[in-house]
mmCIF file of C-alpha atoms in Angstrom:
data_model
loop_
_atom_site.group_PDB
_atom_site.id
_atom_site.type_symbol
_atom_site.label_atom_id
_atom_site.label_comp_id
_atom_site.label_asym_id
_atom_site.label_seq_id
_atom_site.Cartn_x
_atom_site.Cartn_y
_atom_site.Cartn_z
ATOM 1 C CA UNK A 113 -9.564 -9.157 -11.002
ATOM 2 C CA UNK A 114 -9.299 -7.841 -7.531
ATOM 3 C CA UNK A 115 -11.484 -9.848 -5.266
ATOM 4 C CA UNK A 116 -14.541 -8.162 -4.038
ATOM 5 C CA UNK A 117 -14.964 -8.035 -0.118
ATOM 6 C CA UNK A 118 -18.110 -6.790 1.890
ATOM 7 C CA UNK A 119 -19.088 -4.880 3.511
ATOM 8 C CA UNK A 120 -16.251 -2.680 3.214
ATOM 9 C CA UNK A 121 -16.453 -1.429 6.792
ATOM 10 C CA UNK A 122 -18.524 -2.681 9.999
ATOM 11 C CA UNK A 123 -19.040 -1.286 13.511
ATOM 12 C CA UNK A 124 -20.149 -4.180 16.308
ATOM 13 C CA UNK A 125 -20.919 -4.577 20.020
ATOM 14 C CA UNK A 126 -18.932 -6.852 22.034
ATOM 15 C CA UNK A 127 -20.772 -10.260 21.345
ATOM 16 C CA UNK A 128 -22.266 -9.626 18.413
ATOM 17 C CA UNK A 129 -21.897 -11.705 15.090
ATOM 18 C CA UNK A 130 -20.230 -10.243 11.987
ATOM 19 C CA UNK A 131 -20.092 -11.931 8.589
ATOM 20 C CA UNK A 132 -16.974 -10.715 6.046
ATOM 21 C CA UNK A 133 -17.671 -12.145 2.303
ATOM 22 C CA UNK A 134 -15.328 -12.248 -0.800
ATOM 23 C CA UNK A 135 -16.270 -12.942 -3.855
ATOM 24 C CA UNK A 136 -13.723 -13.565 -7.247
ATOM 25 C CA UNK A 137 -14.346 -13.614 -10.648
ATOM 26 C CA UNK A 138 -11.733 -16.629 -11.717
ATOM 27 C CA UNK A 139 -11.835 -19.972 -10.587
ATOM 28 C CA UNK A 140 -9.994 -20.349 -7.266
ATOM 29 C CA UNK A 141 -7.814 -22.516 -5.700
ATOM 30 C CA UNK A 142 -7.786 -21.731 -2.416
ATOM 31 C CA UNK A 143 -9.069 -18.656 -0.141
ATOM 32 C CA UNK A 144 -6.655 -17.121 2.978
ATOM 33 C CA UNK A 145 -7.946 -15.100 5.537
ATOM 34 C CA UNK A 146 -5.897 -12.558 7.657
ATOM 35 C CA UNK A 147 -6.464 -10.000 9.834
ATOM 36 C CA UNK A 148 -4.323 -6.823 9.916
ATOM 37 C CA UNK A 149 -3.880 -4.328 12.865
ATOM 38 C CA UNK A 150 -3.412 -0.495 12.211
ATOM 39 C CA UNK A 151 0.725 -0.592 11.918
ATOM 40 C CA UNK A 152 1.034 -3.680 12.035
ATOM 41 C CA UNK A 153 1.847 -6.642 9.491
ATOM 42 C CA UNK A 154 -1.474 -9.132 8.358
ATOM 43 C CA UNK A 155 -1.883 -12.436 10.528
ATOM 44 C CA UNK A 156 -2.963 -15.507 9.393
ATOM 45 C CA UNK A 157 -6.418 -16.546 10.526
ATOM 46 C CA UNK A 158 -7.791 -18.973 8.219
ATOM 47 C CA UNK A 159 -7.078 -21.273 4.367
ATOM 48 C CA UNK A 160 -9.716 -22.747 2.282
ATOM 49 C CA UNK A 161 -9.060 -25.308 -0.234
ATOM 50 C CA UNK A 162 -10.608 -26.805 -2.788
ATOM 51 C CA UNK A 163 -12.303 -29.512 -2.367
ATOM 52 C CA UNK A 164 -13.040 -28.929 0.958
ATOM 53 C CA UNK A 165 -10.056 -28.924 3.507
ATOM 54 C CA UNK A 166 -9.621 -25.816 5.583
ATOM 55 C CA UNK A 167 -6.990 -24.984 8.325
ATOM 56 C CA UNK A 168 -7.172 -22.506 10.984
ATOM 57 C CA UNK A 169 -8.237 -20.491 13.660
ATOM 58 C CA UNK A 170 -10.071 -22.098 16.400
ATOM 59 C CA UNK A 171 -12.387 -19.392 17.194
ATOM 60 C CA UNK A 172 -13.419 -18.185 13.283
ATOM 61 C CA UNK A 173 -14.597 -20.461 11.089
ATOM 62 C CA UNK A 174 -15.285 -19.969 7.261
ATOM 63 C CA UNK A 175 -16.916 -20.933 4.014
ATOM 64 C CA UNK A 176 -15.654 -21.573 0.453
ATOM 65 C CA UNK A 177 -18.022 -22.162 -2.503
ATOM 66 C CA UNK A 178 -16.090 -23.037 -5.365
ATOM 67 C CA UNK A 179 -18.777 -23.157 -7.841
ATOM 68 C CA UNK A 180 -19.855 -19.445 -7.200
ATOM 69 C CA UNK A 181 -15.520 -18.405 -6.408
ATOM 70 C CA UNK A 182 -16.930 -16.837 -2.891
ATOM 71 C CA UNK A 183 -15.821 -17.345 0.388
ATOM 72 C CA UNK A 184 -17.364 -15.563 3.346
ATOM 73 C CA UNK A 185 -15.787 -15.382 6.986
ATOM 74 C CA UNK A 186 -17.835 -15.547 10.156
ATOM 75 C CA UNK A 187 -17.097 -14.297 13.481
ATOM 76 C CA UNK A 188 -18.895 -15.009 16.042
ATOM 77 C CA UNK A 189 -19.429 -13.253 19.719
ATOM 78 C CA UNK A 190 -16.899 -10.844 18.593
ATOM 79 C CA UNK A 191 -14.519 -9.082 21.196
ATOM 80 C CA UNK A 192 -12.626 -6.215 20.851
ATOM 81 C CA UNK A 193 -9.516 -7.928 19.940
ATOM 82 C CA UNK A 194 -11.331 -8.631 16.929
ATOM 83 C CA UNK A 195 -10.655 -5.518 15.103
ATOM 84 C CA UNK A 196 -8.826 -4.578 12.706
ATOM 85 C CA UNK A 197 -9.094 -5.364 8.955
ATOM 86 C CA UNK A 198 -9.379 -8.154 7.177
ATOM 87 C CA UNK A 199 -8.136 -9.306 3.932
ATOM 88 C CA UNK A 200 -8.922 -12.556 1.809
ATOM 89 C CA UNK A 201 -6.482 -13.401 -0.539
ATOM 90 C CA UNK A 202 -7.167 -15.617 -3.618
ATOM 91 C CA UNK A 203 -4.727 -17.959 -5.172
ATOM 92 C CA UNK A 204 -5.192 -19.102 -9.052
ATOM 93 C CA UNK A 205 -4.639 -22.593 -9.637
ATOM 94 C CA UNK A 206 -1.329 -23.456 -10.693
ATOM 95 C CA UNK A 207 0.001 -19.844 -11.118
ATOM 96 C CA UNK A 208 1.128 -19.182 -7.596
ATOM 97 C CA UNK A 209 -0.289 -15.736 -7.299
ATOM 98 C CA UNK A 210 -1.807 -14.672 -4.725
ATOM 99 C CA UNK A 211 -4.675 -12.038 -5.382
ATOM 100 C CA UNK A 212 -5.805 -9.879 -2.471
ATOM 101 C CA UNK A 213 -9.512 -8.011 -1.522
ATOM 102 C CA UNK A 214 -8.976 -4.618 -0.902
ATOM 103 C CA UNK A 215 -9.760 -5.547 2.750
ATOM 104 C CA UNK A 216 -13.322 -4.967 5.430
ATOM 105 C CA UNK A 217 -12.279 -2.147 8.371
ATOM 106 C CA UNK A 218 -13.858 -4.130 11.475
ATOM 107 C CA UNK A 219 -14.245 -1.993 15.121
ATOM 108 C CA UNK A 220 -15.463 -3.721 18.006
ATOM 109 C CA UNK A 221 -16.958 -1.323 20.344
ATOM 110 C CA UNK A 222 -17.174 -2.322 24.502
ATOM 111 C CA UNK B 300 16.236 -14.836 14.658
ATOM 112 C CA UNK B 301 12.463 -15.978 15.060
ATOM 113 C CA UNK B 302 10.440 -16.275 12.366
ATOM 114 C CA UNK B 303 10.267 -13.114 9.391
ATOM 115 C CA UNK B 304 12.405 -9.848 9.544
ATOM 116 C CA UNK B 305 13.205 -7.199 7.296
ATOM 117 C CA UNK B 306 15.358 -4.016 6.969
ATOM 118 C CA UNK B 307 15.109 -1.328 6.998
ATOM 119 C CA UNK B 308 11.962 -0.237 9.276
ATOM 120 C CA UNK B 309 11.876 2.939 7.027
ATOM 121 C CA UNK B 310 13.867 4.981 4.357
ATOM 122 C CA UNK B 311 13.366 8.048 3.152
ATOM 123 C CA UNK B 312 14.860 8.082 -0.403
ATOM 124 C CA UNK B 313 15.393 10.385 -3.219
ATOM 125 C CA UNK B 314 13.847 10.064 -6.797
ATOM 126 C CA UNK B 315 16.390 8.213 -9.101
ATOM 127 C CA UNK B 316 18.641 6.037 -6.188
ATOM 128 C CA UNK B 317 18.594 2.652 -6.115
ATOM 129 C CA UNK B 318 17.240 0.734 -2.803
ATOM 130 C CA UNK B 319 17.421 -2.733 -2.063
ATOM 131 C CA UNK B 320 15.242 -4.139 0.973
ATOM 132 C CA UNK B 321 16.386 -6.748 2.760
ATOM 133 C CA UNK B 322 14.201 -9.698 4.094
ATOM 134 C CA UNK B 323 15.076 -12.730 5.751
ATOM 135 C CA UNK B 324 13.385 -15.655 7.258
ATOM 136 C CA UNK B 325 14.509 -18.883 9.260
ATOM 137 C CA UNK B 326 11.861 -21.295 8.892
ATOM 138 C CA UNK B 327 13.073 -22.730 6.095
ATOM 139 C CA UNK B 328 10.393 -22.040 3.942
ATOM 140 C CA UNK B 329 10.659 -22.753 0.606
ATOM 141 C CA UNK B 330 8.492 -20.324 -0.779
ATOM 142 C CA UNK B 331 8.420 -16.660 -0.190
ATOM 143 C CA UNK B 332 6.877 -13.316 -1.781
ATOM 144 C CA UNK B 333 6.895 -9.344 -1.679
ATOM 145 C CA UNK B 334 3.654 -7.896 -1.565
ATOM 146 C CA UNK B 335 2.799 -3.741 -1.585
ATOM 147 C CA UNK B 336 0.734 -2.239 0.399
ATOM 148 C CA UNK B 337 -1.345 1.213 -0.331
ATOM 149 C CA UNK B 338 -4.113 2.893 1.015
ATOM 150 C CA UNK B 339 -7.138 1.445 -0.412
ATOM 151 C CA UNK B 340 -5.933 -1.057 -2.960
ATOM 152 C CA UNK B 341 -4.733 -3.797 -0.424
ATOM 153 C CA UNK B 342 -1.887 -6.370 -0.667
ATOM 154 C CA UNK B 343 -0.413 -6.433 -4.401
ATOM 155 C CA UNK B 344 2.113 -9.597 -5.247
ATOM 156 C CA UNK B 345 5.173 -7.738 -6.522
ATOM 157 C CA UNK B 346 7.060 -11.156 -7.000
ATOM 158 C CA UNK B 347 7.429 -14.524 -5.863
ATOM 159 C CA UNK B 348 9.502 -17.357 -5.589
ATOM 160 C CA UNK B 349 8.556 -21.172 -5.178
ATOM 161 C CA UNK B 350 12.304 -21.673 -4.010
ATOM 162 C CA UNK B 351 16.088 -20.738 -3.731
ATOM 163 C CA UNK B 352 17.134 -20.151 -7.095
ATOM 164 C CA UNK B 353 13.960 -19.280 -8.986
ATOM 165 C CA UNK B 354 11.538 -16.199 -8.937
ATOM 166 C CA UNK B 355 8.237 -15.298 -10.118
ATOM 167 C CA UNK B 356 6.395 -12.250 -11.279
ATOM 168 C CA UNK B 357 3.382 -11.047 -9.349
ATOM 169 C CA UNK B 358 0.216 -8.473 -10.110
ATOM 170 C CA UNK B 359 2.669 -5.261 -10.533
ATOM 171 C CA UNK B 360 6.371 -5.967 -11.209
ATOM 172 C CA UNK B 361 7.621 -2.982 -13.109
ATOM 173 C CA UNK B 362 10.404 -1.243 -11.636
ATOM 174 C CA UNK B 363 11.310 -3.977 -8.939
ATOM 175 C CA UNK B 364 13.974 -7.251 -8.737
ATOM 176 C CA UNK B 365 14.178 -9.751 -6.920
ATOM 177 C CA UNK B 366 16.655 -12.212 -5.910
ATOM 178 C CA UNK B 367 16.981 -16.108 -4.261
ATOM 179 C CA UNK B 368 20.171 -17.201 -3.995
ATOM 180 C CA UNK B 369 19.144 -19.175 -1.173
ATOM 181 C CA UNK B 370 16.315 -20.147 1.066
ATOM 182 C CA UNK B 371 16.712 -17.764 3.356
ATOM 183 C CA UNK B 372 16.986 -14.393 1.957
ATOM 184 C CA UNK B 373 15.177 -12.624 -0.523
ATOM 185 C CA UNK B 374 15.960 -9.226 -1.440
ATOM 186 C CA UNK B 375 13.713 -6.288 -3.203
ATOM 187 C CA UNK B 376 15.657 -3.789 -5.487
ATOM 188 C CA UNK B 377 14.641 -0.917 -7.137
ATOM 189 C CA UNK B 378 16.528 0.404 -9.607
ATOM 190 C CA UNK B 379 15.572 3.776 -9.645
ATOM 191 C CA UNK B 380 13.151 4.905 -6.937
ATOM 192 C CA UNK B 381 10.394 6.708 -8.484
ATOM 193 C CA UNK B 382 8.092 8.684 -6.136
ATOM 194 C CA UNK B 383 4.982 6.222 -6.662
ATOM 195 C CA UNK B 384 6.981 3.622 -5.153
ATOM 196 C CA UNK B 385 6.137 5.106 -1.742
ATOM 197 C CA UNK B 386 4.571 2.394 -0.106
ATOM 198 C CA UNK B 387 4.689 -0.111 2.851
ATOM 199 C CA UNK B 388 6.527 -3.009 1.496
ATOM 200 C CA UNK B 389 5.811 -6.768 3.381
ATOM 201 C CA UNK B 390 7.885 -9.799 2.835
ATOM 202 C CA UNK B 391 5.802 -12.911 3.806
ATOM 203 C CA UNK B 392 6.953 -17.056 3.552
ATOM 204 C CA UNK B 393 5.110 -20.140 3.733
ATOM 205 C CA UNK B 394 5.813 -23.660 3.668
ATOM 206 C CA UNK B 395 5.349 -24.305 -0.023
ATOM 207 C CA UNK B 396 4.088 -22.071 -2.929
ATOM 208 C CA UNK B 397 0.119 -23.220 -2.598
ATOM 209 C CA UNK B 398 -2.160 -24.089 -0.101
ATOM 210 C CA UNK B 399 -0.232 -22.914 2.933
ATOM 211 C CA UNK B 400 -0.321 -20.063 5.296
ATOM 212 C CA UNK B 401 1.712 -16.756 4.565
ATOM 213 C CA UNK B 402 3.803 -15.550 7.534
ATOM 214 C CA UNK B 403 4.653 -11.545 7.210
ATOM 215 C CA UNK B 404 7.175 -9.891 8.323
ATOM 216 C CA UNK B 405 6.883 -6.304 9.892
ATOM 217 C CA UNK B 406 7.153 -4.156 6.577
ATOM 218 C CA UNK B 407 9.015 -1.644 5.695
ATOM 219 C CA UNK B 408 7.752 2.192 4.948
ATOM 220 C CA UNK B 409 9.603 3.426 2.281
ATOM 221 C CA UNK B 410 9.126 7.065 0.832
ATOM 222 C CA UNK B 411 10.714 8.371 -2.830
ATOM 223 C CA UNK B 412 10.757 12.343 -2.874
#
């Protein structure tokens, strides 16, 4: 029940575009994004909620589609402060437990 | 204080003792949680709670407690450390239970001989 992320790891150039997707098989509520240094504890980038409202991170933005439980992060002109990995994290409706993708590695190369 | 901290950084434990990790937060969050962390399998919800006085179980419970005898603190026990409990433990807190932000704390590396 694990939430399926890919691509499971991704190399960039400064600048470039990357695309992060996570997909569930249950009904979601609502879909967090955070990113996680090596070392260091996850940070917030990025909620989803049904029906539409999402709150955030300037400089990321992200999809949910309910109907097909997949949410898919985008990042765009990537820098090198940009990697890390990332982790969605899925929250049932009503049960208050929060479900997390076993995470994309992301290096941004100069 | 500022924000999320927890104690200790890291423990080395023996098999059998009984640890308690301590976590405390002063944004006075209502909700707050205790996640796992192992190579390759993520964040896993050890337990919850929506707020001071009530707790929740999460994805893999067995062999942990919890604790929330108020809103700030918010205590992990084991009972008896058992060498797959190594693991890098996170506290996090948001707002409310759903549909907010989690903040983390720093973790805390714990390994059972």
């Amino acid at each position: 029940q694990q939430p399926v992320q890919s691509p499971q790891a991704v190399i960039l150039r400064e600048g470039e575009d990357a695309v992060i997707n996570c997909s569930s098989s249950k009904a979601l509520y609502s879909v967090h994004w955070y990113r996680q240094k090596h070392g260091e504890a996850p940070v917030f980038l990025m909620i989803l909620l049904k029906g539409g409202e999402q709150k955030g991170h300037d400089k990321i933005s992200a999809s949910f589609n309910e109907k097909k439980q997949q949410s898919s992060l985008y990042l765009t002109a990537s820098q090198l402060s940009y990697s890390g990995t990332y982790f969605c994290g899925t929250e049932d409706g009503g049960t208050y437990k929060y479900i997390f993708g076993t995470g994309t590695r992301l290096k941004v190369l100069a | 204080i500022a924000g999320i901290t927890q104690a200790p950084t890291s423990q080395i434990l023996a098999a059998g003792r009984r640890m308690t990790l301590r976590c405390t937060q002063d944004m006075r969050h209502n909700a707050m949680y205790w996640y796992r962390q192992d190579l390759g399998l993520g964040l896993r919800l050890i337990h919850y709670s929506n707020t001071a006085g009530t707790t929740g179980k999460g994805e893999v419970p067995d062999g942990y407690s919890v604790s929330r005898a108020n809103t700030d603190d918010f205590p992990l026990t084991l009972a008896s450390a058992v060498p797959s409990q190594t693991s890098v433990y996170f506290c996090a807190s948001s707002a409310e239970v759903s549909g907010n932000e989690q903040f983390f704390g720093p973790g805390t590396r714990l390994t059972v001989l």
